[in-house]
Short mmCIF file of C-alpha atoms in Angstrom, two decimals:
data_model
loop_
_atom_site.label_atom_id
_atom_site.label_comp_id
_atom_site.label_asym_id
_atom_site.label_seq_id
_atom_site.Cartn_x
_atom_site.Cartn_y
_atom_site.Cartn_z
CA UNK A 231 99.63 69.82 84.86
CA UNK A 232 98.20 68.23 87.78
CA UNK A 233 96.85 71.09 90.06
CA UNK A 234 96.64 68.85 92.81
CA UNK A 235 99.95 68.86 93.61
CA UNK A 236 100.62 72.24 93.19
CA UNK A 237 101.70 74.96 91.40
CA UNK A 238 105.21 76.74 91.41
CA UNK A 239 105.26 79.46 93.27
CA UNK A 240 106.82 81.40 91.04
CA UNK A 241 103.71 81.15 88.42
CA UNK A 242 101.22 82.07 90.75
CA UNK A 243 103.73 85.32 91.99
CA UNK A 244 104.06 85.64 87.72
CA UNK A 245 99.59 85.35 87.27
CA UNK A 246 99.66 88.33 90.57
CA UNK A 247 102.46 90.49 88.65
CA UNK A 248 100.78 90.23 85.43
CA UNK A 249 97.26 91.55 86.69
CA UNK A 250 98.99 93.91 88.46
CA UNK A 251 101.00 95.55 85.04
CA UNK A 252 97.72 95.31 83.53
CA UNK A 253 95.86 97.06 86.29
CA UNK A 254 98.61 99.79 86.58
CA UNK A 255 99.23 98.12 90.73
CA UNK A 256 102.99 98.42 91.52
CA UNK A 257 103.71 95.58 93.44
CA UNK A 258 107.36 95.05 94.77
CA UNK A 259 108.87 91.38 95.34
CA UNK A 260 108.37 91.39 99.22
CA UNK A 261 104.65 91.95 98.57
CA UNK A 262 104.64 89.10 96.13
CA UNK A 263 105.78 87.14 98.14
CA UNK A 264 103.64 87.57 100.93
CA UNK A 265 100.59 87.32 98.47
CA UNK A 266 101.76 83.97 97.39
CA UNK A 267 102.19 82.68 101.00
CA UNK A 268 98.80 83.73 102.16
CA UNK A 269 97.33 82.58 98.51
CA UNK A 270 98.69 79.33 99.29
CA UNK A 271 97.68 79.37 103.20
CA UNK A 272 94.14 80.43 102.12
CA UNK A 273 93.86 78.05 99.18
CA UNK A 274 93.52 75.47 101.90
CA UNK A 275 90.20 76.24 103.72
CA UNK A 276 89.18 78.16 99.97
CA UNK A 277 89.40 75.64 97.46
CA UNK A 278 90.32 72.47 99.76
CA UNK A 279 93.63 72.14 97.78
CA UNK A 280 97.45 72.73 98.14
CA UNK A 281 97.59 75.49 95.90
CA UNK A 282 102.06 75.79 95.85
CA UNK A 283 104.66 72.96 95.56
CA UNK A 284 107.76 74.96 97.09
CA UNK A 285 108.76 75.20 100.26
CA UNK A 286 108.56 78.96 102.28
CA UNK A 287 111.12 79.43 104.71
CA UNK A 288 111.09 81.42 107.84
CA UNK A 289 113.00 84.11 106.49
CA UNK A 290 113.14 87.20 108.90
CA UNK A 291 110.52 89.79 107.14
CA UNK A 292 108.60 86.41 106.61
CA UNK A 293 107.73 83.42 105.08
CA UNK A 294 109.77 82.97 101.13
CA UNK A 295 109.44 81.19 98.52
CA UNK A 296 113.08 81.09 97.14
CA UNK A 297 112.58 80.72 93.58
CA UNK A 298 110.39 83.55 93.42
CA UNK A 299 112.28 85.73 95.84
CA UNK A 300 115.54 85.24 93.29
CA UNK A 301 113.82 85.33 90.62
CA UNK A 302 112.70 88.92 91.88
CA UNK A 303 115.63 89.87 94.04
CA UNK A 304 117.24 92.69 91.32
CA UNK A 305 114.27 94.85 92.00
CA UNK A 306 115.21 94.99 95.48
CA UNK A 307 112.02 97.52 97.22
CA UNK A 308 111.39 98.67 93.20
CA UNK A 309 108.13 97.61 91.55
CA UNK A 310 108.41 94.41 89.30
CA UNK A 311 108.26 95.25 85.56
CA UNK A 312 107.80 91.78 83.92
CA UNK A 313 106.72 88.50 84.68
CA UNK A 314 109.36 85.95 85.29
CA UNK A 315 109.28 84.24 81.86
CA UNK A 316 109.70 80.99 83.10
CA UNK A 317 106.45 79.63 83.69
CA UNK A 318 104.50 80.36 80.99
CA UNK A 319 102.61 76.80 80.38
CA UNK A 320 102.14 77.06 84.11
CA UNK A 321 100.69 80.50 84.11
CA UNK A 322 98.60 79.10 80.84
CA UNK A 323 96.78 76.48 82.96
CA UNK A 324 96.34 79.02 85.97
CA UNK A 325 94.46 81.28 83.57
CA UNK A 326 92.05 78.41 82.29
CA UNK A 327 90.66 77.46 86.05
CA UNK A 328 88.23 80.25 86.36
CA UNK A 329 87.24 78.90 90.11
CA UNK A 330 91.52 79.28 90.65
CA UNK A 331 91.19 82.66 88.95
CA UNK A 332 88.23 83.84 90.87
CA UNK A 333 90.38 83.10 94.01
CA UNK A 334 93.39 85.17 93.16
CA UNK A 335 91.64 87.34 91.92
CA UNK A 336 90.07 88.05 95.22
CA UNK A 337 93.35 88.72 97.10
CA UNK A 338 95.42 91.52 94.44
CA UNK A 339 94.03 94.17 96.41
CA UNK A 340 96.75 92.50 99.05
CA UNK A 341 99.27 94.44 96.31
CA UNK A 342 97.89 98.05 97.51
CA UNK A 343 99.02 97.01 101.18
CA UNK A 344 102.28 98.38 102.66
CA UNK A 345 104.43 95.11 102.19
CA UNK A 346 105.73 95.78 106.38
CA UNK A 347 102.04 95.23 107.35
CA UNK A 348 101.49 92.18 105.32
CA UNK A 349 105.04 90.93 106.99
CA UNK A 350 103.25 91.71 110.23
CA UNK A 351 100.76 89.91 109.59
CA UNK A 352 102.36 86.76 108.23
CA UNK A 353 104.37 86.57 111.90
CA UNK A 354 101.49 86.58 114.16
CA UNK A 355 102.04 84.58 117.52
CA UNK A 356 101.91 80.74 117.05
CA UNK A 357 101.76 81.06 113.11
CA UNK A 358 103.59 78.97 110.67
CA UNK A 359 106.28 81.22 110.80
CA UNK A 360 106.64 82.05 114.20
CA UNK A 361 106.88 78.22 115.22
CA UNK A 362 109.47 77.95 112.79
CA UNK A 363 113.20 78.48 113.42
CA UNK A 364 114.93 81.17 111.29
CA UNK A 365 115.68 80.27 107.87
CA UNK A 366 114.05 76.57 108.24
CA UNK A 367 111.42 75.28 105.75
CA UNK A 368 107.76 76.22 107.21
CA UNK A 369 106.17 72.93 107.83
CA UNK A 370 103.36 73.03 104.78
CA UNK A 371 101.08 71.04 107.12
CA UNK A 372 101.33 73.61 110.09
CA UNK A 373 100.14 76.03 107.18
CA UNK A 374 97.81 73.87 106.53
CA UNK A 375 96.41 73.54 110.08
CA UNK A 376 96.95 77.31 110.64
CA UNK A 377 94.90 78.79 108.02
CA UNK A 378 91.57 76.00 108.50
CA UNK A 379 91.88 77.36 111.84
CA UNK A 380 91.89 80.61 111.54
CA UNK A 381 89.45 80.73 108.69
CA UNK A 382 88.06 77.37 107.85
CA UNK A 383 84.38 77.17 108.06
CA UNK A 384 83.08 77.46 111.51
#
């Protein structure tokens, strides 16, 4: 696979599920979700490198990556009990980049935060989300913009 174009985000939300099971973290779909949007926001200033391939859409409790959210959806506020199944040559590769490893692994504690406050966060004013209209694809490159800004090297 060539990570420079991306990963689905459904195998990144399947490598944060899967350390969560094994750490005993519940972590609902709505907090997967936002822990894949600010993985892939943060990837940018992190590791210099798009880190998803799918679009999020401005989705009204925040940004969504479809395929993950229905992959997910028959949980509905319910903790996840299994990884997707679907990605597992994806999620194979993911596990075998230890510097893409040490950067996820750095953001499951995201999992222990009330989903509603991580939603909160991912609409602050003049964000990717916020400058997009409801239910549009979020403009990867205002993403992209947004998150060297906010916590690119100074």
């Amino acid at each position: 696979m060539d990570s420079t174009k991306g990963y689905s985000g459904l195998a990144i939300a399947d490598y944060f599920i899967k350390k969560c099971l094994e750490n005993g973290t519940p972590i609902t779909n709505m907090s997967v979700l936002k822990m894949i949007y600010f993985a892939h926001g943060l990837a940018y200033p992190t590791l210099h490198r798009k880190l998803i391939k799918d679009p999020f859409y401005a989705w009204g409790w925040g940004p969504v990556e479809k395929k993950t959210y229905d992959c997910f959806k028959r949980y509905v506020a319910n903790p996840i009990k299994s990884i997707s199944g679907e990605t597992d040559r994806e999620l194979k590769d993911i596990e075998q980049d230890k510097k893409l490893t040490t950067f996820l692994d750095s953001l499951l504690s995201l999992a222990k935060i009330d989903p509603f406050k991580l939603s909160d966060k991912s609409h602050e004013a003049g964000g990717p989300w916020d400058v997009t209209s409801p239910y549009d694809v979020i403009d990867d490159k205002n993403i992209q913009t947004f998150f060297y800004g906010r916590y690119g090297r100074k």
